[in-house]
Short mmCIF file of C-alpha atoms and ligand atoms in Angstrom, two decimals:
data_model
loop_
_atom_site.label_atom_id
_atom_site.label_comp_id
_atom_site.label_asym_id
_atom_site.label_seq_id
_atom_site.Cartn_x
_atom_site.Cartn_y
_atom_site.Cartn_z
CA MET A 1 15.72 -16.67 -42.57
CA THR A 2 16.26 -19.58 -40.22
CA GLU A 3 15.75 -19.16 -36.53
CA SER A 4 17.65 -21.00 -33.86
CA GLY A 5 15.49 -23.04 -31.54
CA SER A 6 17.80 -22.67 -28.57
CA LYS A 7 16.69 -20.61 -25.58
CA LYS A 8 19.19 -17.94 -24.60
CA LEU A 9 20.29 -17.17 -21.04
CA TRP A 10 19.41 -13.57 -21.88
CA GLY A 11 16.26 -14.46 -23.87
CA GLY A 12 13.61 -13.11 -21.47
CA ARG A 13 12.68 -9.93 -23.35
CA PHE A 14 12.83 -11.49 -26.80
CA ALA A 15 9.73 -12.68 -28.64
CA GLU A 16 11.62 -14.28 -31.52
CA GLY A 17 14.67 -16.53 -31.62
CA THR A 18 18.00 -15.28 -32.96
CA ALA A 19 18.65 -15.63 -36.70
CA ALA A 20 21.04 -18.50 -37.36
CA SER A 21 23.27 -16.13 -39.35
CA VAL A 22 23.49 -13.84 -36.32
CA GLU A 23 24.46 -16.71 -34.06
CA THR A 24 27.28 -17.61 -36.41
CA PHE A 25 28.37 -14.01 -36.77
CA THR A 26 28.41 -13.17 -33.08
CA ALA A 27 29.89 -16.39 -31.69
CA SER A 28 33.38 -16.28 -30.21
CA ILE A 29 33.48 -19.78 -28.72
CA GLN A 30 35.72 -21.06 -31.56
CA TYR A 31 38.57 -19.06 -30.04
CA ASP A 32 37.61 -17.94 -26.53
CA SER A 33 37.29 -21.56 -25.36
CA ARG A 34 41.02 -21.05 -24.70
CA LEU A 35 39.93 -19.12 -21.59
CA TYR A 36 37.98 -21.95 -19.95
CA LYS A 37 40.38 -22.63 -17.07
CA TYR A 38 40.31 -19.02 -15.95
CA ASP A 39 36.56 -18.77 -16.41
CA ILE A 40 36.09 -21.77 -14.14
CA ALA A 41 38.60 -20.60 -11.53
CA GLY A 42 36.96 -17.14 -11.54
CA SER A 43 33.49 -18.64 -11.13
CA LYS A 44 34.59 -20.81 -8.22
CA ALA A 45 36.13 -17.84 -6.38
CA HIS A 46 33.06 -15.73 -7.12
CA ALA A 47 30.73 -18.48 -5.83
CA ALA A 48 32.77 -18.91 -2.62
CA MET A 49 32.46 -15.18 -1.99
CA LEU A 50 28.70 -15.23 -2.71
CA ALA A 51 28.34 -18.04 -0.16
CA ASP A 52 30.26 -16.05 2.44
CA GLN A 53 27.86 -13.17 1.79
CA GLY A 54 24.84 -15.43 2.30
CA ILE A 55 23.75 -15.16 -1.35
CA LEU A 56 24.42 -18.88 -1.88
CA SER A 57 23.89 -21.65 0.66
CA SER A 58 26.77 -24.01 1.40
CA SER A 59 25.05 -26.84 -0.45
CA GLU A 60 24.51 -24.59 -3.49
CA LEU A 61 28.17 -23.64 -3.38
CA GLU A 62 29.17 -27.28 -3.22
CA ALA A 63 26.98 -28.15 -6.20
CA ILE A 64 28.44 -25.26 -8.19
CA VAL A 65 32.04 -26.18 -7.39
CA THR A 66 31.49 -29.88 -8.16
CA GLY A 67 29.66 -29.05 -11.40
CA LEU A 68 32.36 -26.63 -12.55
CA THR A 69 35.11 -29.12 -11.71
CA GLU A 70 33.39 -31.79 -13.80
CA ILE A 71 32.92 -29.42 -16.72
CA GLY A 72 36.58 -28.42 -16.47
CA ARG A 73 37.67 -32.07 -16.59
CA GLU A 74 35.54 -32.73 -19.65
CA ILE A 75 36.98 -29.72 -21.43
CA ASP A 76 40.50 -30.91 -20.50
CA ALA A 77 39.68 -34.32 -21.95
CA GLY A 78 38.17 -32.86 -25.12
CA SER A 79 34.80 -34.47 -24.51
CA PHE A 80 32.85 -31.27 -23.77
CA GLU A 81 30.61 -30.10 -26.58
CA PHE A 82 30.88 -26.35 -27.21
CA LYS A 83 27.78 -24.80 -28.75
CA PRO A 84 28.15 -21.77 -31.04
CA GLU A 85 24.56 -20.73 -30.30
CA LEU A 86 25.71 -20.11 -26.73
CA GLU A 87 28.07 -17.44 -28.09
CA ASP A 88 31.08 -17.59 -25.84
CA ILE A 89 32.97 -19.54 -23.21
CA HIS A 90 31.13 -17.84 -20.33
CA MET A 91 27.68 -18.89 -21.48
CA ASN A 92 28.74 -22.32 -22.67
CA ILE A 93 29.97 -23.13 -19.19
CA GLU A 94 27.16 -21.42 -17.30
CA LYS A 95 24.38 -22.98 -19.37
CA GLU A 96 25.90 -26.42 -18.97
CA LEU A 97 26.15 -25.87 -15.22
CA VAL A 98 22.50 -24.84 -15.01
CA ASP A 99 21.50 -27.89 -17.07
CA ARG A 100 23.44 -30.15 -14.72
CA ILE A 101 22.73 -28.76 -11.27
CA GLY A 102 19.58 -26.67 -11.78
CA PRO A 103 18.67 -23.52 -9.78
CA ALA A 104 21.94 -23.32 -7.84
CA GLY A 105 23.76 -22.91 -11.18
CA ALA A 106 21.36 -20.12 -12.12
CA LYS A 107 22.45 -18.17 -9.03
CA LEU A 108 26.13 -18.08 -10.01
CA HIS A 109 25.78 -14.98 -12.17
CA SER A 110 24.54 -12.83 -9.24
CA ALA A 111 26.58 -9.64 -8.87
CA ARG A 112 28.46 -10.42 -12.07
CA SER A 113 28.23 -9.54 -15.75
CA ARG A 114 30.02 -11.04 -18.70
CA ASN A 115 31.68 -7.64 -18.98
CA ASP A 116 33.70 -7.99 -15.79
CA GLN A 117 33.91 -11.76 -16.29
CA VAL A 118 35.61 -11.53 -19.68
CA ALA A 119 38.03 -8.89 -18.38
CA LEU A 120 38.89 -11.25 -15.52
CA ASP A 121 39.46 -14.28 -17.75
CA PHE A 122 41.54 -12.31 -20.21
CA LYS A 123 43.75 -10.82 -17.49
CA MET A 124 44.28 -14.19 -15.82
CA TYR A 125 45.22 -15.71 -19.17
CA LEU A 126 47.57 -12.86 -20.07
CA ARG A 127 49.40 -12.66 -16.76
CA GLU A 128 50.22 -16.36 -17.18
CA GLN A 129 51.42 -15.70 -20.72
CA CYS A 130 53.65 -12.88 -19.40
CA SER A 131 55.30 -15.41 -17.08
CA ARG A 132 55.66 -18.00 -19.84
CA ILE A 133 57.19 -15.51 -22.24
CA ILE A 134 59.57 -14.31 -19.53
CA GLU A 135 60.82 -17.90 -19.21
CA LEU A 136 61.20 -18.20 -22.98
CA LEU A 137 63.16 -14.93 -23.04
CA ASP A 138 65.45 -16.34 -20.37
CA GLY A 139 66.01 -19.38 -22.61
CA VAL A 140 67.12 -17.22 -25.53
CA ASN A 141 69.28 -15.12 -23.24
CA ARG A 142 70.98 -18.18 -21.80
CA ALA A 143 71.88 -19.19 -25.35
CA PHE A 144 73.38 -15.76 -26.08
CA VAL A 145 75.42 -15.74 -22.89
CA THR A 146 76.66 -19.29 -23.54
CA LEU A 147 77.76 -18.24 -27.04
CA ALA A 148 79.40 -15.12 -25.62
CA ARG A 149 81.40 -17.22 -23.13
CA GLU A 150 82.36 -19.78 -25.79
CA TYR A 151 83.60 -17.19 -28.29
CA LEU A 152 85.13 -14.74 -25.82
CA GLY A 153 88.20 -13.11 -27.41
CA HIS A 154 87.20 -13.89 -31.02
CA ILE A 155 86.88 -10.86 -33.25
CA MET A 156 84.57 -9.91 -36.10
CA PRO A 157 83.80 -6.74 -38.02
CA GLY A 158 81.17 -4.48 -36.47
CA TYR A 159 79.02 -2.69 -39.04
CA THR A 160 77.24 0.59 -39.52
CA HIS A 161 75.28 1.13 -42.76
CA MET A 162 76.19 -2.51 -43.50
CA GLN A 163 79.79 -1.33 -44.10
CA ARG A 164 82.68 -2.67 -42.05
CA ALA A 165 83.13 -0.06 -39.33
CA GLN A 166 85.21 -1.15 -36.33
CA PRO A 167 86.33 -4.55 -35.05
CA VAL A 168 84.30 -5.96 -32.16
CA GLN A 169 84.14 -9.19 -30.23
CA ILE A 170 81.62 -11.81 -31.33
CA ALA A 171 80.69 -11.97 -27.65
CA HIS A 172 79.94 -8.25 -27.64
CA HIS A 173 77.60 -8.69 -30.58
CA MET A 174 75.84 -11.56 -28.80
CA LEU A 175 75.47 -9.53 -25.63
CA ALA A 176 73.86 -6.72 -27.60
CA TYR A 177 70.95 -9.11 -28.16
CA TYR A 178 71.08 -10.18 -24.53
CA GLU A 179 70.48 -6.53 -23.59
CA MET A 180 67.52 -6.22 -25.97
CA PHE A 181 65.82 -9.34 -24.68
CA THR A 182 66.55 -8.32 -21.09
CA ARG A 183 64.67 -5.07 -21.71
CA ASP A 184 61.85 -7.11 -23.25
CA LYS A 185 61.76 -9.19 -20.11
CA SER A 186 61.51 -6.18 -17.85
CA ARG A 187 58.68 -4.81 -20.00
CA MET A 188 56.81 -8.10 -19.51
CA VAL A 189 57.42 -7.98 -15.76
CA ASP A 190 56.01 -4.42 -15.62
CA CYS A 191 53.04 -5.32 -17.77
CA ARG A 192 52.17 -8.31 -15.61
CA LYS A 193 52.34 -6.20 -12.48
CA ARG A 194 50.21 -3.40 -13.90
CA MET A 195 47.49 -5.73 -15.14
CA ASN A 196 47.28 -7.74 -11.94
CA LEU A 197 44.22 -6.04 -10.43
CA SER A 198 40.94 -7.93 -10.34
CA PRO A 199 38.03 -6.64 -12.45
CA LEU A 200 35.44 -8.93 -10.85
CA GLY A 201 32.62 -7.17 -9.03
CA CYS A 202 32.48 -4.23 -11.43
CA ALA A 203 29.52 -6.08 -12.96
CA ALA A 204 28.03 -4.59 -16.16
CA LEU A 205 29.57 -1.12 -15.71
CA ALA A 206 28.40 0.55 -12.51
CA GLY A 207 29.22 -1.95 -9.78
CA THR A 208 26.53 -3.86 -7.91
CA GLY A 209 24.03 -3.24 -5.14
CA LEU A 210 24.41 -6.79 -3.86
CA PRO A 211 26.71 -7.23 -0.88
CA ILE A 212 29.99 -8.53 -2.30
CA ASP A 213 33.63 -8.65 -1.27
CA ARG A 214 35.81 -7.88 -4.28
CA GLU A 215 39.01 -8.05 -2.24
CA GLN A 216 38.26 -11.61 -1.15
CA VAL A 217 37.85 -12.76 -4.77
CA ALA A 218 40.98 -10.86 -5.80
CA GLU A 219 43.02 -12.55 -3.11
CA ALA A 220 41.66 -16.00 -3.91
CA LEU A 221 42.70 -15.51 -7.54
CA ASP A 222 46.20 -14.18 -6.75
CA PHE A 223 45.60 -10.60 -7.77
CA ASP A 224 47.48 -7.80 -6.03
CA GLY A 225 44.23 -5.91 -5.44
CA VAL A 226 41.09 -4.71 -7.22
CA THR A 227 40.58 -2.13 -9.98
CA ALA A 228 39.42 1.30 -8.82
CA ASN A 229 36.67 2.32 -11.26
CA SER A 230 33.96 0.01 -12.54
CA MET A 231 33.39 1.95 -15.78
CA ASP A 232 37.08 1.99 -16.64
CA THR A 233 37.40 -1.68 -15.78
CA VAL A 234 34.83 -3.11 -18.18
CA GLY A 235 35.96 -0.89 -21.07
CA ASP A 236 39.71 -1.20 -20.48
CA ARG A 237 41.95 -3.20 -22.81
CA ASP A 238 45.16 -1.25 -22.13
CA PHE A 239 46.61 -4.37 -20.57
CA ALA A 240 46.09 -6.37 -23.77
CA ILE A 241 47.54 -3.59 -25.90
CA GLU A 242 50.56 -3.22 -23.64
CA PHE A 243 51.12 -6.97 -23.71
CA THR A 244 50.85 -7.13 -27.51
CA SER A 245 53.13 -4.13 -27.87
CA ASN A 246 55.71 -6.01 -25.78
CA CYS A 247 55.22 -9.03 -28.05
CA ALA A 248 55.76 -6.85 -31.12
CA MET A 249 59.00 -5.53 -29.66
CA ILE A 250 60.22 -9.08 -28.95
CA GLN A 251 59.34 -10.21 -32.46
CA LEU A 252 61.14 -7.19 -33.94
CA HIS A 253 64.25 -8.06 -31.95
CA LEU A 254 63.98 -11.65 -33.16
CA SER A 255 63.53 -10.37 -36.69
CA ARG A 256 66.70 -8.25 -36.59
CA LEU A 257 68.62 -11.24 -35.28
CA SER A 258 67.08 -13.42 -37.99
CA GLU A 259 68.15 -10.98 -40.66
CA GLU A 260 71.74 -11.22 -39.40
CA LEU A 261 71.59 -15.01 -39.32
CA VAL A 262 70.32 -15.08 -42.91
CA LEU A 263 73.12 -12.77 -44.02
CA TRP A 264 75.78 -14.50 -41.98
CA SER A 265 74.88 -17.95 -43.26
CA SER A 266 75.10 -16.81 -46.91
CA GLN A 267 78.17 -17.78 -48.92
CA GLU A 268 78.99 -14.09 -49.27
CA PHE A 269 79.47 -13.74 -45.50
CA SER A 270 79.98 -17.32 -44.39
CA PHE A 271 80.22 -16.22 -40.74
CA VAL A 272 78.03 -18.93 -39.21
CA ASP A 273 76.99 -22.47 -39.69
CA ILE A 274 73.35 -23.05 -38.79
CA SER A 275 72.96 -26.68 -37.84
CA ASP A 276 71.40 -28.98 -40.47
CA LYS A 277 68.61 -29.69 -38.01
CA PHE A 278 67.45 -26.09 -38.38
CA CYS A 279 67.69 -25.72 -42.15
CA THR A 280 65.72 -27.05 -45.07
CA GLY A 281 66.62 -27.98 -48.61
CA SER A 282 65.28 -26.97 -52.00
CA SER A 283 62.92 -29.20 -53.98
CA ILE A 284 64.80 -28.41 -57.17
CA MET A 285 68.34 -27.28 -56.30
CA PRO A 286 70.13 -30.19 -54.63
CA GLN A 287 72.98 -28.07 -53.29
CA LYS A 288 70.79 -25.72 -51.22
CA LYS A 289 70.69 -25.41 -47.44
CA ASN A 290 68.27 -22.64 -46.62
CA PRO A 291 67.90 -20.65 -43.38
CA ASP A 292 64.10 -21.01 -43.31
CA ILE A 293 63.75 -20.71 -39.54
CA PRO A 294 65.16 -17.19 -39.27
CA GLU A 295 63.33 -16.26 -42.48
CA LEU A 296 60.00 -17.39 -41.04
CA ILE A 297 60.64 -15.64 -37.74
CA ARG A 298 61.44 -12.45 -39.67
CA GLY A 299 58.30 -12.95 -41.75
CA LYS A 300 56.13 -13.54 -38.72
CA SER A 301 56.93 -10.10 -37.33
CA GLY A 302 54.24 -8.81 -39.69
CA ARG A 303 51.60 -10.82 -37.84
CA VAL A 304 52.59 -9.55 -34.42
CA VAL A 305 52.83 -5.91 -35.47
CA GLY A 306 49.52 -6.45 -37.27
CA SER A 307 47.94 -7.74 -34.06
CA LEU A 308 49.07 -4.62 -32.24
CA MET A 309 47.63 -2.38 -34.98
CA CYS A 310 44.40 -4.34 -34.83
CA LEU A 311 44.02 -3.73 -31.09
CA LEU A 312 44.95 -0.06 -31.26
CA THR A 313 42.39 0.52 -33.98
CA LEU A 314 39.81 -1.54 -32.13
CA VAL A 315 39.89 0.69 -29.07
CA LYS A 316 40.20 4.00 -30.89
CA GLY A 317 36.90 5.87 -30.81
CA LEU A 318 35.07 3.43 -28.49
CA PRO A 319 32.81 5.26 -26.05
CA LEU A 320 32.71 4.09 -22.44
CA THR A 321 32.09 1.44 -21.37
CA TYR A 322 31.83 -2.09 -22.76
CA ASN A 323 31.01 -2.43 -26.46
CA ARG A 324 30.78 -5.69 -28.33
CA ASP A 325 33.67 -4.52 -30.51
CA LEU A 326 35.85 -5.62 -27.61
CA GLN A 327 35.18 -9.26 -28.41
CA GLU A 328 37.55 -8.70 -31.35
CA ASP A 329 40.44 -8.31 -28.89
CA LYS A 330 41.12 -11.99 -28.42
CA GLU A 331 42.21 -13.41 -31.76
CA PRO A 332 45.03 -10.90 -32.34
CA VAL A 333 46.30 -11.42 -28.81
CA PHE A 334 46.17 -15.22 -29.09
CA ASP A 335 47.97 -15.06 -32.41
CA ALA A 336 50.66 -12.80 -30.93
CA VAL A 337 51.10 -15.21 -28.00
CA ASP A 338 51.44 -18.24 -30.29
CA THR A 339 53.77 -16.52 -32.73
CA VAL A 340 56.11 -15.01 -30.15
CA SER A 341 56.21 -18.18 -28.02
CA SER A 342 57.03 -20.52 -30.88
CA SER A 343 59.56 -18.09 -32.35
CA LEU A 344 61.39 -17.66 -29.03
CA ALA A 345 61.45 -21.39 -28.37
CA ILE A 346 62.87 -22.32 -31.74
CA MET A 347 65.36 -19.44 -31.77
CA ALA A 348 66.78 -20.66 -28.45
CA GLU A 349 67.31 -24.13 -29.93
CA LEU A 350 68.85 -22.75 -33.10
CA LEU A 351 71.29 -20.62 -31.07
CA GLU A 352 72.24 -23.59 -28.91
CA ASN A 353 73.35 -25.33 -32.12
CA LEU A 354 74.98 -22.34 -33.81
CA LYS A 355 78.67 -22.36 -34.78
CA PHE A 356 80.66 -19.26 -35.66
CA LYS A 357 83.34 -19.53 -38.35
CA THR A 358 85.86 -17.58 -36.32
CA GLU A 359 88.71 -17.69 -38.84
CA ARG A 360 86.57 -16.32 -41.58
CA MET A 361 85.19 -13.60 -39.28
CA ALA A 362 88.68 -12.58 -38.18
CA GLU A 363 89.74 -12.55 -41.83
CA ALA A 364 86.94 -10.10 -42.60
CA THR A 365 88.44 -7.60 -40.15
CA LYS A 366 91.66 -7.47 -42.17
CA THR A 367 90.21 -5.36 -44.97
CA GLY A 368 88.07 -2.25 -45.10
CA PHE A 369 90.33 0.11 -43.06
CA ILE A 370 88.58 -1.08 -39.96
CA THR A 371 91.12 0.53 -37.62
CA ALA A 372 91.01 3.97 -39.24
CA THR A 373 89.25 5.47 -36.21
CA ASP A 374 92.02 4.11 -34.01
CA LEU A 375 94.57 5.98 -36.10
CA ALA A 376 92.56 9.18 -35.65
CA ASP A 377 92.35 8.56 -31.88
CA TYR A 378 96.14 7.97 -31.84
CA LEU A 379 96.62 11.44 -33.34
CA VAL A 380 94.19 12.93 -30.81
CA LEU A 381 96.37 11.55 -28.03
CA LYS A 382 99.26 13.36 -29.76
CA ASP A 383 97.32 16.59 -29.38
CA ILE A 384 95.89 16.90 -32.89
CA PRO A 385 92.25 18.12 -32.84
CA PHE A 386 89.93 15.24 -33.78
CA ARG A 387 88.51 16.95 -36.89
CA GLU A 388 92.01 17.51 -38.21
CA ALA A 389 92.96 13.92 -37.36
CA HIS A 390 89.88 12.71 -39.24
CA GLY A 391 91.09 14.58 -42.35
CA ILE A 392 94.63 13.21 -42.06
CA VAL A 393 93.39 9.60 -41.81
CA GLY A 394 90.90 10.17 -44.63
CA ARG A 395 93.77 11.22 -46.91
CA ALA A 396 95.82 8.19 -45.82
CA VAL A 397 92.85 5.93 -46.65
CA ALA A 398 92.49 7.54 -50.10
CA TYR A 399 96.21 6.92 -50.67
CA CYS A 400 95.77 3.25 -49.68
CA LEU A 401 92.78 2.88 -51.98
CA GLU A 402 94.86 4.11 -54.88
CA LYS A 403 97.73 1.82 -53.93
CA GLY A 404 95.40 -1.10 -53.30
CA CYS A 405 96.56 -1.84 -49.75
CA GLU A 406 95.50 -1.55 -46.10
CA LEU A 407 96.74 1.08 -43.63
CA GLU A 408 99.04 -1.25 -41.74
CA ALA A 409 100.81 -2.18 -44.99
CA LEU A 410 102.20 1.37 -45.21
CA SER A 411 105.66 2.12 -43.88
CA VAL A 412 106.24 4.67 -41.13
CA ASP A 413 107.79 6.93 -43.75
CA GLU A 414 104.71 6.77 -45.91
CA LEU A 415 102.41 7.32 -42.92
CA SER A 416 104.40 10.22 -41.54
CA ARG A 417 103.87 12.08 -44.82
CA PHE A 418 100.27 12.57 -43.66
CA SER A 419 101.32 13.75 -40.19
CA GLY A 420 104.70 14.25 -38.61
CA LYS A 421 103.23 13.00 -35.33
CA ILE A 422 103.00 9.44 -36.66
CA ASP A 423 105.72 7.20 -35.25
CA ARG A 424 106.68 3.49 -34.97
CA ASP A 425 104.23 2.93 -32.12
CA VAL A 426 101.41 3.44 -34.65
CA PHE A 427 101.37 -0.24 -35.59
CA GLU A 428 100.03 -1.28 -32.20
CA VAL A 429 97.06 0.95 -32.85
CA LEU A 430 96.54 -0.34 -36.37
CA SER A 431 96.25 -3.97 -35.25
CA VAL A 432 92.74 -5.35 -34.91
CA GLU A 433 93.38 -6.84 -31.44
CA GLY A 434 94.93 -3.56 -30.31
CA SER A 435 91.87 -1.70 -31.54
CA VAL A 436 89.40 -3.98 -29.77
CA ASN A 437 91.25 -4.08 -26.49
CA SER A 438 91.77 -0.33 -26.39
CA ARG A 439 87.99 0.11 -26.07
CA LEU A 440 87.90 0.05 -22.31
CA SER A 441 85.09 2.58 -22.00
CA THR A 442 82.05 1.31 -20.08
CA GLY A 443 79.95 -0.74 -22.48
CA GLY A 444 82.88 -1.04 -24.93
CA THR A 445 84.19 -4.11 -26.71
CA SER A 446 87.59 -4.68 -25.04
CA LEU A 447 88.25 -8.17 -23.70
CA GLN A 448 88.18 -6.81 -20.15
CA ARG A 449 84.79 -5.08 -20.46
CA VAL A 450 83.17 -7.95 -22.35
CA GLU A 451 84.47 -10.54 -19.90
CA GLU A 452 82.91 -8.53 -17.08
CA ALA A 453 79.64 -8.26 -19.01
CA VAL A 454 79.54 -12.01 -19.66
CA GLY A 455 80.18 -12.71 -15.97
CA LYS A 456 77.44 -10.31 -14.90
CA ALA A 457 74.95 -11.86 -17.34
CA GLU A 458 75.86 -15.38 -16.20
CA LYS A 459 75.13 -14.38 -12.62
CA PHE A 460 71.91 -12.63 -13.54
CA LEU A 461 70.63 -15.70 -15.38
CA GLY A 462 71.79 -18.09 -12.67
CA ILE A 463 74.25 -19.86 -15.03
CA VAL A 464 76.93 -19.38 -12.35
CA GLN A 465 76.53 -18.50 -8.67
N1 LIG B 501 32.15 -12.69 -25.62
C1 LIG B 501 32.14 -11.37 -25.07
C2 LIG B 501 33.50 -10.72 -25.30
O1 LIG B 501 34.43 -11.38 -25.57
C3 LIG B 501 31.86 -11.42 -23.62
C4 LIG B 501 31.19 -10.20 -23.08
C5 LIG B 501 29.88 -10.01 -23.70
N2 LIG B 501 29.11 -9.01 -23.04
C6 LIG B 501 27.97 -8.57 -23.54
N3 LIG B 501 27.32 -7.71 -22.86
N4 LIG B 501 27.53 -8.98 -24.72
O2 LIG B 501 33.63 -9.52 -25.19
#
C-alpha cells in the first residue's frame, strides 16, 4: 500500500497518511472544480462578515480577498494546478490560500464547514443554471411562436393513437409545445426561488458558537434570506432533485418533439424539411439525409431521467445530516445541465430553419374521415343525441370504406339515408377549413382562437409590444 506524503488540512488526529488508493477514490476535484467561482465568492463574503465580527483584522481580510482573487484568475486562465490529494474544490482553494498568505488564510474556515460550504456553492451554481435554462427555453419558445405566426391558417391532420383524428392548424400544434416549455419555464422560476436561501453559517450541522451574521452573508451573495434549520441545511439536496426533475421534464418535452420531427421528415410523412445544416448523411447510402439531431436529443432523455433516478436513490435512506454519499450529487446534476442546455440550444436553431410542406400536410387531411366528428356535431345541433349521432356517422363511414370514398364524396341523397336530418348545408361541415374554424371553444384550433393565442405569446415573449 502506498501512502501519500501530503499533509491534510484535517490531518491533526491522524498518525498515518492516507492510502493513495483512498485519495483517488474519494477525490471529487475532477468535477467539482466547476464550482470554483461560487466557492471564491462565498469565501470572500464569509471573510468580510468575519472581519465585521472582529474575527479577522482588516489586513487579514485584505490578504484573503487578494489571495482568493489571484487564485480565481489563475483558475480562469487554466494555469492553476488542482491536486486530487486535496479532495475537492474547497480544500484545493483553501490550501493554496494558506500556502500563499499564511496564517490569515488559515482563519478563513472559522465558523464554517465544508458541509455548509458545498451546499452554498451548489445552490449558487444551480440558481445561475436555472436562469440560463430559462433563457434557453425562451429561445425555443420564440422559434415556436415565429413558426406559428408564419404558418397561421395552414392546416394539418391532428392525431390520436397515431391515427388521423381531426384537422388542426400547424400553428396550434406549434403552440402546444410553446405551452409545455412555458410550464417548464415556470417550474424553473419556482425552483430558483425556493432554493435561494443561504446555507452558510450552518457549519458542520449544529450552527456555530462564534459570533456570525448569516443575513449579512446572504445579502452579499444575493440570496433572499437564510435557511431555517442547520441540520436540514447540510443534509438537504431537495433543490438539486427539484432542478434535475425540471430538467428531465424539459428533455422529455424535447424528446416528444424530436420524435415528431423524425416522423415528419420521413418519406412516409414528408411534412417537414429539416435544413441540410441540421442533418447528416450515411457513410454507405449516398441518398440518405438523416435527422440525427432530433434522434440524439430523444436518445439523451435517458441520461437526464437517469440523473434524476441517481439523485433520488442517493438521498433515499440517508440519515441526518451530512453523509459523504452526498458528494455523488454533482456529476448527475452537471450532466443534466450540459445535456439540457445543449439540446435546447440546438433545437432552437433547428426550429429557426424548419420548413413545413404545407401542401402535403393539407393533402393528408383529405383522407381518413377526418371531419367525421363534425358530422356528428352537425346532427347534435339538429337535436339528435350525440351517442345516436356517433352511430349514424359510424355507419356512413363503413359505407364509405366499402365504396372506397370519403364522406364529402357522398351525395345528399346517399347521406340522408343514414339520417333524415342531413341536408345540403352538411357540406360546409364536411370541409376541412369549416371543421377547423368551427372550433371556437377556448383553447380550440379555429383561426380566431389560434390568432389570439399567437398574439398573446408574442407579447409574453416580447416579440411584439
Ligand atoms: N466534497 C464534499 C462534497 O461534495 C464536500 C463536503 C465534504 N464534507 C466532509 N465532511 N467530508 O460533498
